[in-house]
PDB file of C-alpha atoms in Angstrom:
ATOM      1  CA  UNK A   1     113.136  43.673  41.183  1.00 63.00           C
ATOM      2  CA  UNK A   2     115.902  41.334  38.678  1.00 59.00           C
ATOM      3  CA  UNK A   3     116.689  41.440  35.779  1.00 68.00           C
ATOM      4  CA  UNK A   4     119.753  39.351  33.819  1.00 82.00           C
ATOM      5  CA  UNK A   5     122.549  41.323  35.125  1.00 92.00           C
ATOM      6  CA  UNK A   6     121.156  43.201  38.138  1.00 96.00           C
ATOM      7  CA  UNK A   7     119.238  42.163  41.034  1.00 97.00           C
ATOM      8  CA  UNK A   8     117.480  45.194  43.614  1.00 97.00           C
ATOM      9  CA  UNK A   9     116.416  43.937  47.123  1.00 97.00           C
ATOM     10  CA  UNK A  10     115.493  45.830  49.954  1.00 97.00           C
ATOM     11  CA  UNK A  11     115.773  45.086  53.834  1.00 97.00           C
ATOM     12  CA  UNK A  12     113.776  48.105  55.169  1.00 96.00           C
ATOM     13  CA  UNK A  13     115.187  51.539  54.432  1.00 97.00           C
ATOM     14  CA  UNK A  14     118.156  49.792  52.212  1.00 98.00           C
ATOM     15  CA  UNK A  15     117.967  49.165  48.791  1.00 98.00           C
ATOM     16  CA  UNK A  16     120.681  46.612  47.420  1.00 98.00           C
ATOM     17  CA  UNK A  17     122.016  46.422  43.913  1.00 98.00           C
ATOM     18  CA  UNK A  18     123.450  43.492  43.127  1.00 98.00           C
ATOM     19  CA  UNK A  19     125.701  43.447  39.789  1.00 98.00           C
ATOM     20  CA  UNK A  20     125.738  39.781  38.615  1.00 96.00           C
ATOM     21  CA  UNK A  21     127.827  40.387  35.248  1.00 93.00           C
ATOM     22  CA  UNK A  22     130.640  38.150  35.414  1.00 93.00           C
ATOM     23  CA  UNK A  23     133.503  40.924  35.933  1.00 96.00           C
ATOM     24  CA  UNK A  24     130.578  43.734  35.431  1.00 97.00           C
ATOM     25  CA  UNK A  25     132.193  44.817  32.530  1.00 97.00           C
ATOM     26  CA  UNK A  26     130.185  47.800  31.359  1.00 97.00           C
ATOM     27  CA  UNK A  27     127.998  48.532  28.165  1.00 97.00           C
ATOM     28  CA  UNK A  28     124.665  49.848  26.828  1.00 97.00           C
ATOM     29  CA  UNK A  29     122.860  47.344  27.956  1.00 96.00           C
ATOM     30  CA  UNK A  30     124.527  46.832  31.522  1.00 97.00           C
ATOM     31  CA  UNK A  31     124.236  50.311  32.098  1.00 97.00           C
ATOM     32  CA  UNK A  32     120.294  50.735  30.816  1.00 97.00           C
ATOM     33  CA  UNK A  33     119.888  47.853  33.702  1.00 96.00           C
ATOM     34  CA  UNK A  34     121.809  49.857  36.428  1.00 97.00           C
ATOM     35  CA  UNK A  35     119.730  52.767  35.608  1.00 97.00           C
ATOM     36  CA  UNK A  36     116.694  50.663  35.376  1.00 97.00           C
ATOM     37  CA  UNK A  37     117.128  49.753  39.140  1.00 97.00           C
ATOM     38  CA  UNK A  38     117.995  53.423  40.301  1.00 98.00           C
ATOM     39  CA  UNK A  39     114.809  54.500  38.608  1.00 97.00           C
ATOM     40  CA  UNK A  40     113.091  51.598  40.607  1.00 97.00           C
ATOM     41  CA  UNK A  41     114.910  53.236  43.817  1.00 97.00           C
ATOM     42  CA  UNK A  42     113.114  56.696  43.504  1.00 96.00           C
ATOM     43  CA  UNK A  43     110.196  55.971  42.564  1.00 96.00           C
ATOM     44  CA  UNK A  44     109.996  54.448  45.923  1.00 96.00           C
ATOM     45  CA  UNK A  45     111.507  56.774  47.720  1.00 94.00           C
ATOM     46  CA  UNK A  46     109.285  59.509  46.263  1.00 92.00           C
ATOM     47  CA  UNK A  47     105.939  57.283  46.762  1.00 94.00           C
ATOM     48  CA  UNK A  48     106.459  56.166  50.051  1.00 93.00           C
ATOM     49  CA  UNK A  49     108.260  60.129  50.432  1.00 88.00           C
ATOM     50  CA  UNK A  50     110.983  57.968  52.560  1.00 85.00           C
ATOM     51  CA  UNK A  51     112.413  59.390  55.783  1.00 90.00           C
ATOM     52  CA  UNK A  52     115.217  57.093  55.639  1.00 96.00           C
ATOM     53  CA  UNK A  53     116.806  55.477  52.843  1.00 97.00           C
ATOM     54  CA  UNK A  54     119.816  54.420  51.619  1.00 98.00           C
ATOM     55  CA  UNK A  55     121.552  52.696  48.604  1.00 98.00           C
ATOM     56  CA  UNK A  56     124.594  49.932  48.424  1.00 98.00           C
ATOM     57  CA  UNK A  57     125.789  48.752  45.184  1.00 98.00           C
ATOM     58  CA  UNK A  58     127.619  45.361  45.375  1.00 98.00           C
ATOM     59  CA  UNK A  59     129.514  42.977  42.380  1.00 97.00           C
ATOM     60  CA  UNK A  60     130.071  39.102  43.018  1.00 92.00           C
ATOM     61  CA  UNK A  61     132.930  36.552  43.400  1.00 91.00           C
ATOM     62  CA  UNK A  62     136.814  38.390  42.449  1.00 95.00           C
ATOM     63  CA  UNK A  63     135.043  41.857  40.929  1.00 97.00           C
ATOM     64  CA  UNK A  64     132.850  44.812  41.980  1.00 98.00           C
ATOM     65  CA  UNK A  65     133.674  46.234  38.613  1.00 98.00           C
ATOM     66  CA  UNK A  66     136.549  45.597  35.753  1.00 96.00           C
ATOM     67  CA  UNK A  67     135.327  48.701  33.909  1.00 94.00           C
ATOM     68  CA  UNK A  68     134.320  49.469  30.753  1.00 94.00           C
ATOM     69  CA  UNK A  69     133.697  46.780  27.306  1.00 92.00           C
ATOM     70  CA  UNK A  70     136.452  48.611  26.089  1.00 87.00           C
ATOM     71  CA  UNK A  71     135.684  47.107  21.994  1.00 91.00           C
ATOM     72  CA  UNK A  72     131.969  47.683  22.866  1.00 94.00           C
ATOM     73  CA  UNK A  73     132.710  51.390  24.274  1.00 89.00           C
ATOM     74  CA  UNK A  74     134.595  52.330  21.160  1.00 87.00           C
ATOM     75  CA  UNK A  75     132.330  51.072  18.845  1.00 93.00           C
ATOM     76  CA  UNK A  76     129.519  52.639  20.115  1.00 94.00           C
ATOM     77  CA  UNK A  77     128.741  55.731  18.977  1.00 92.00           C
ATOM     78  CA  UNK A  78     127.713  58.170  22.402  1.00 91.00           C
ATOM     79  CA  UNK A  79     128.549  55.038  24.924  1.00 93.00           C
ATOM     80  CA  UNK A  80     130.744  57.788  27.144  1.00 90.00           C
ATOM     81  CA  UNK A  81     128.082  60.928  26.733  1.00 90.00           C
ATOM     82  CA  UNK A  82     125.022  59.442  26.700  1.00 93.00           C
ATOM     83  CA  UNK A  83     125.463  56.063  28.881  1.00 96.00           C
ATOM     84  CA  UNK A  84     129.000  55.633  30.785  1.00 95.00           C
ATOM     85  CA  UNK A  85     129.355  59.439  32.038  1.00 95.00           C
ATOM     86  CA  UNK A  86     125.502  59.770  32.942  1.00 96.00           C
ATOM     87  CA  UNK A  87     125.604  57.270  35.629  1.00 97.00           C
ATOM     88  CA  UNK A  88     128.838  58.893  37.013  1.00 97.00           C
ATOM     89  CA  UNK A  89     126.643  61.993  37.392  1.00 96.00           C
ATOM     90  CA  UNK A  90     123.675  59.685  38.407  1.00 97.00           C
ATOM     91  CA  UNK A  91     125.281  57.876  41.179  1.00 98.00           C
ATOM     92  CA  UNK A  92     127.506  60.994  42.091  1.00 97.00           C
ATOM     93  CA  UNK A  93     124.253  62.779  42.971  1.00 97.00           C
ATOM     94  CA  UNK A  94     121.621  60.514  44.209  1.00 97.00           C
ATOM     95  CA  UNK A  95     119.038  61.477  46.552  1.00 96.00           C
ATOM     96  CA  UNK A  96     120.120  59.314  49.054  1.00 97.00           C
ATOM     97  CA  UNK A  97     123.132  57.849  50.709  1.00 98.00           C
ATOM     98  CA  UNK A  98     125.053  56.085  49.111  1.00 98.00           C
ATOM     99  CA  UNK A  99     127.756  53.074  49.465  1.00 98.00           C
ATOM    100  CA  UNK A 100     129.903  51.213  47.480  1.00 98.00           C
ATOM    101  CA  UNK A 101     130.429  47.398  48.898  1.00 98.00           C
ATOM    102  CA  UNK A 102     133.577  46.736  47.370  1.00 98.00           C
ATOM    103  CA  UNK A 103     133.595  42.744  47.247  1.00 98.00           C
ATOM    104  CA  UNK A 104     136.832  42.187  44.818  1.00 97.00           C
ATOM    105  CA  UNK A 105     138.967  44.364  42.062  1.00 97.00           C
ATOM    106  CA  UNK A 106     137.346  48.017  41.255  1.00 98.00           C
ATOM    107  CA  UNK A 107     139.533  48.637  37.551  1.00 96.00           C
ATOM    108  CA  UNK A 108     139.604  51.548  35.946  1.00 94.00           C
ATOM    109  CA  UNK A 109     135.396  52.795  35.030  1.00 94.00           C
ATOM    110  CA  UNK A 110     134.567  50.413  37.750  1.00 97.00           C
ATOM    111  CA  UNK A 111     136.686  52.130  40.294  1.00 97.00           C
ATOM    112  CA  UNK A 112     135.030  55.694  39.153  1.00 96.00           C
ATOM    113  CA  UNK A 113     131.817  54.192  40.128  1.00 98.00           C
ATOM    114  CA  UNK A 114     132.915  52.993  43.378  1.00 98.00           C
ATOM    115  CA  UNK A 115     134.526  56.433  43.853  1.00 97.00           C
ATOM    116  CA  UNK A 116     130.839  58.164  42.821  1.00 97.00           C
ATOM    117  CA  UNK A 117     129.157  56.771  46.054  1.00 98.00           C
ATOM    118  CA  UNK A 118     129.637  58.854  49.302  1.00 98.00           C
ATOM    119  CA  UNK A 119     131.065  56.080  51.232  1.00 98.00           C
ATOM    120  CA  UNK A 120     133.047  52.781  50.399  1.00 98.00           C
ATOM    121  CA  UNK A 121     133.764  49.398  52.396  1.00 98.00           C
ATOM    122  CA  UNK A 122     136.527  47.399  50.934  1.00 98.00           C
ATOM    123  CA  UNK A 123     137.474  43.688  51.469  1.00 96.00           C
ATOM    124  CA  UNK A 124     141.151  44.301  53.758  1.00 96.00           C
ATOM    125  CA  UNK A 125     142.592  40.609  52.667  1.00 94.00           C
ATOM    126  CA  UNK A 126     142.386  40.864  48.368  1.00 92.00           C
ATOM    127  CA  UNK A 127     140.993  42.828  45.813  1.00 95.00           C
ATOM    128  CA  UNK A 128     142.717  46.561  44.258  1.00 98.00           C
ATOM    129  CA  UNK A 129     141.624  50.109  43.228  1.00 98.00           C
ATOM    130  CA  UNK A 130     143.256  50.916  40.490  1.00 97.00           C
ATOM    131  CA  UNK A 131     143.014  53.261  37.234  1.00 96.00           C
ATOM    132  CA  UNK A 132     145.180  51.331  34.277  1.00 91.00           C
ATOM    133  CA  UNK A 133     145.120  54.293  31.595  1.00 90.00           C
ATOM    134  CA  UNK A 134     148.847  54.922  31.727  1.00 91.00           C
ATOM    135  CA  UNK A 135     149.714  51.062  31.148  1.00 91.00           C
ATOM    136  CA  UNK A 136     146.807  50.496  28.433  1.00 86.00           C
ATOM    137  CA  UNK A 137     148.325  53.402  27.380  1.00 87.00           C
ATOM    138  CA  UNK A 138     144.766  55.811  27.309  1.00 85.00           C
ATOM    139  CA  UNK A 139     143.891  59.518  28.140  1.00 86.00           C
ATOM    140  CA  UNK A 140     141.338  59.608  30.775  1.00 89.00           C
ATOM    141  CA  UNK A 141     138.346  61.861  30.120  1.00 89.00           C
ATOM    142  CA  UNK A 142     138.395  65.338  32.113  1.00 91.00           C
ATOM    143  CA  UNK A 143     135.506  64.294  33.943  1.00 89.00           C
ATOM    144  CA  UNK A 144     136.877  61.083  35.436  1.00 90.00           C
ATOM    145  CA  UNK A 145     140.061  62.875  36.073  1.00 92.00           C
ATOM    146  CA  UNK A 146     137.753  65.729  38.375  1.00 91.00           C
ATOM    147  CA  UNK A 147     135.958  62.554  40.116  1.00 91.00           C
ATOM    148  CA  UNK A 148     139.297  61.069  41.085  1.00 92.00           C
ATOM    149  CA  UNK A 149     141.171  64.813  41.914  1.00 92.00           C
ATOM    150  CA  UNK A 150     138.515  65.127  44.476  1.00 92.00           C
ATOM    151  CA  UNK A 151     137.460  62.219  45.962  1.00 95.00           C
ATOM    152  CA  UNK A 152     141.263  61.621  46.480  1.00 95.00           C
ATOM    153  CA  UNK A 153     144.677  63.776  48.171  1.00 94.00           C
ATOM    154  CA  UNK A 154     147.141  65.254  45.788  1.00 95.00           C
ATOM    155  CA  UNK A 155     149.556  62.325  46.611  1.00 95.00           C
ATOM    156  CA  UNK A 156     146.897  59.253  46.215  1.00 96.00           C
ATOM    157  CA  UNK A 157     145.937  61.102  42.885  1.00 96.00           C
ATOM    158  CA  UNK A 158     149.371  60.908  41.296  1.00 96.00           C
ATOM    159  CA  UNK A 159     150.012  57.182  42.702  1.00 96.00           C
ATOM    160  CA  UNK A 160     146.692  56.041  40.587  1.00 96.00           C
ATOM    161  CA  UNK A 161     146.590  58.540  37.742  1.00 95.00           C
ATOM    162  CA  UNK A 162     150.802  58.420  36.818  1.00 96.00           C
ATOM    163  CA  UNK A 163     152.014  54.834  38.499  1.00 96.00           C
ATOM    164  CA  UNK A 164     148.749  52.645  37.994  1.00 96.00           C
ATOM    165  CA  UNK A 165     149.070  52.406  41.679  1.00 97.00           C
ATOM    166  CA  UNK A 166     146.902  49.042  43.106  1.00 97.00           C
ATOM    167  CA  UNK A 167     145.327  50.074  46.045  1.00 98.00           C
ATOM    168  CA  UNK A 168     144.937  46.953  48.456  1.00 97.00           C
ATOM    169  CA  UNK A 169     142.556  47.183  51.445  1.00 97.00           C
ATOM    170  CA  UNK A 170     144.836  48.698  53.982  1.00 97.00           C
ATOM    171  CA  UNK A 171     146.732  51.680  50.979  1.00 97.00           C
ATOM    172  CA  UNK A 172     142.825  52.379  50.210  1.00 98.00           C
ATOM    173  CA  UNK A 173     142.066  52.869  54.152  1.00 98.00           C
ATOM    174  CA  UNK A 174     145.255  54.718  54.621  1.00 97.00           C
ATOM    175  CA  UNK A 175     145.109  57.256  51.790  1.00 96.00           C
ATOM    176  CA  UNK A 176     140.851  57.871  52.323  1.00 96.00           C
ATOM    177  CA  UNK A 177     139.728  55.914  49.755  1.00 97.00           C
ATOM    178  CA  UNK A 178     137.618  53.909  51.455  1.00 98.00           C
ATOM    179  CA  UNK A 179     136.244  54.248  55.094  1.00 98.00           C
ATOM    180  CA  UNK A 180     136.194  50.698  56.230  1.00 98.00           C
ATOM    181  CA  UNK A 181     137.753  47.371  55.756  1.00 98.00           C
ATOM    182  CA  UNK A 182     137.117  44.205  56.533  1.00 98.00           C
ATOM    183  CA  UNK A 183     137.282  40.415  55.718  1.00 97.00           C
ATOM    184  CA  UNK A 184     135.404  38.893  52.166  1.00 94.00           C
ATOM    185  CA  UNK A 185     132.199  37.708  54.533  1.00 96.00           C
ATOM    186  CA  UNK A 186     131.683  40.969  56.149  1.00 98.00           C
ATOM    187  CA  UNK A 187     131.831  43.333  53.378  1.00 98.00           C
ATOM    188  CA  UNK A 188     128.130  43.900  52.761  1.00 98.00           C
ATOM    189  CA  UNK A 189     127.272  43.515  56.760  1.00 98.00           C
ATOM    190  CA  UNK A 190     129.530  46.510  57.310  1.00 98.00           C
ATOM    191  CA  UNK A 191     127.867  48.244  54.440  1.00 98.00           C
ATOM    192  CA  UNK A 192     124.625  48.075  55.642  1.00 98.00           C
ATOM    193  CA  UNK A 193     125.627  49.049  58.794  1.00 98.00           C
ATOM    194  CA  UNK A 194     127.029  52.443  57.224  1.00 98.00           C
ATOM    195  CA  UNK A 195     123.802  52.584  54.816  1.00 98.00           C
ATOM    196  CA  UNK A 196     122.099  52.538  57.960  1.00 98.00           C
ATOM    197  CA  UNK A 197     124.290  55.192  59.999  1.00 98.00           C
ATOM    198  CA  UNK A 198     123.724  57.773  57.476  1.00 98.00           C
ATOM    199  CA  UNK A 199     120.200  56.757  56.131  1.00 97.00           C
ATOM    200  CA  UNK A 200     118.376  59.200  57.862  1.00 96.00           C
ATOM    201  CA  UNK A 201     120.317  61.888  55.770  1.00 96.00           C
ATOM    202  CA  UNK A 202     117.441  61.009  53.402  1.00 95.00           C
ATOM    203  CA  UNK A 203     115.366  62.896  54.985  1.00 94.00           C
ATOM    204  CA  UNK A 204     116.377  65.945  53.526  1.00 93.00           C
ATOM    205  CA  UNK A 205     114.491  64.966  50.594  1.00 89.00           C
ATOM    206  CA  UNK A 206     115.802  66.647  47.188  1.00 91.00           C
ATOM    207  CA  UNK A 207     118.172  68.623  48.870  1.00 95.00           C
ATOM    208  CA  UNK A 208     120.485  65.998  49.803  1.00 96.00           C
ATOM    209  CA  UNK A 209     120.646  65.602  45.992  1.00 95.00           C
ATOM    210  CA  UNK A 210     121.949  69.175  45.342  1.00 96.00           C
ATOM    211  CA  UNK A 211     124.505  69.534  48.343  1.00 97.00           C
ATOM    212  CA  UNK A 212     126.334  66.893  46.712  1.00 97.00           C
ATOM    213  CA  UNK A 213     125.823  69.124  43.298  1.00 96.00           C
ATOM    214  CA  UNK A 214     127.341  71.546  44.838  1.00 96.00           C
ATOM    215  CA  UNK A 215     130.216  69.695  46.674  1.00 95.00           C
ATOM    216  CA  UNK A 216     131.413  68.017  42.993  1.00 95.00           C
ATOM    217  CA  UNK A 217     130.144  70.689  40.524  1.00 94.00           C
ATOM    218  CA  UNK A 218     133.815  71.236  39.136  1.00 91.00           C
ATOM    219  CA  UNK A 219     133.398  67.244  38.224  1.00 92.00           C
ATOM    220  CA  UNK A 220     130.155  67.186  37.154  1.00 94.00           C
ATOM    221  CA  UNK A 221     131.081  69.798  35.172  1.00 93.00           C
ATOM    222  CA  UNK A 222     133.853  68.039  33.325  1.00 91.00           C
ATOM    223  CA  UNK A 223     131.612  65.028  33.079  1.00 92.00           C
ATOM    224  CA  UNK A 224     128.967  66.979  31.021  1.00 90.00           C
ATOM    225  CA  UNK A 225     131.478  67.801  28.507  1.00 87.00           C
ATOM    226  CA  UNK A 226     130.094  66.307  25.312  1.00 82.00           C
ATOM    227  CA  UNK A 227     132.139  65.226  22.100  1.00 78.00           C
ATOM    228  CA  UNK A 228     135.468  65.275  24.179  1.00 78.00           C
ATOM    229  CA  UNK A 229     138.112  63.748  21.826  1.00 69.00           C
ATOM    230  CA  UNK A 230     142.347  63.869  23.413  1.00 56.00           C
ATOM    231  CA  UNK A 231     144.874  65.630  21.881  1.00 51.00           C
ATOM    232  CA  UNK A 232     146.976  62.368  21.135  1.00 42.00           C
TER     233      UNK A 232
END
């Protein structure tokens, strides 16, 4: 399954989505294709009622992600309830495994969606993690700021949240951000080798879903917050 910015293919119990978006920037339309592709995902998964399964999401060339269409975002009225924050949740709680193949930079939104997958292979030689909003300056939505607080330690979470901290390959291994590095031509080997590791964790059907419900519900939470406006 393709469309213009996303591509699914599958190689037996993986399915691989393929962002082909320049820097992946996202908006509306972007984001109607991601979830386009996920609902391609389970409805396989639930016809074929899939003992193992896994899913990789993967960018091309320098970026996985560079975040949000910032001028599309603000002038869009319910981009962050309706679109940007639902796949958070989405991704954060799908069915299946999930891993983020990290082939360049991951800015800002598009390091939250690396950060929503359960498991993340980074290229080691270039490419950063990084959250911008204190440069920009911006605030950073309460639900964002959960994802990050617990996918990360207290010390990793003040580097990216108060210093802007760039993450290379090695900082991202050493602080737990991601669980494997490796050089530009192996990133997506190594994924699927990890996709394929924990695959069989699909097994437990809808309740693989929930555990991970339960695991982030204090940022899933945050993330369901609607009409959230800073105190500037």
């Amino acid at each position: 399954m393709s469309n213009q910015q996303v591509t699914l293919t599958r190689e037996g119990p993986l399915f691989i989505l393929s962002m082909k978006n320049g820097e992946n920037r996202f908006t509306t339309n972007f984001i109607n294709e991601i979830n386009s592709i996920l609902d391609e995902v389970e409805n396989i998964i639930k016809h074929e009622n899939s003992e193992s399964a896994a899913l990789i999401t993967i960018g091309e060339g320098k970026f996985y992600s560079n975040g949000l269409d910032l001028e599309h975002a603000l002038s869009t009225p319910g981009f962050f309830d309706n679109y940007y924050l639902k796949l958070l949740v989405r991704v954060l709680t799908f069915p299946i495994p999930t891993v983020a193949a990290i082939n360049g930079h991951a800015f800002a939104g598009g390091f939250m969606l690396a950060l929503a997958h359960d498991y993340r292979v980074m290229r080691a030689d270039r490419g950063f993690l990084c959250m911008n909003e204190v440069e920009i300056p911006s605030p950073l939505h309460p639900g964002m700021a959960a994802i990050v607080r617990i996918k990360m330690t207290p010390r990793a979470y003040r580097d990216c949240i108060l210093q802007a901290h760039r993450f290379n390959g090695p900082d991202a291994l050493d602080q737990g951000l991601v669980d494997i590095i490796t050089s530009q031509n192996d990133v997506l080997p190594k994924a699927k080798e990890l996709a394929l590791k924990w695959s069989k964790r699909a097994s437990a059907g809808a309740i693989y879903g929930n555990l991970k419900k339960e695991m982030y519900v204090e940022g899933i939470k945050y993330l369901e917050i609607k009409n959230w406006k800073a105190n500037l």
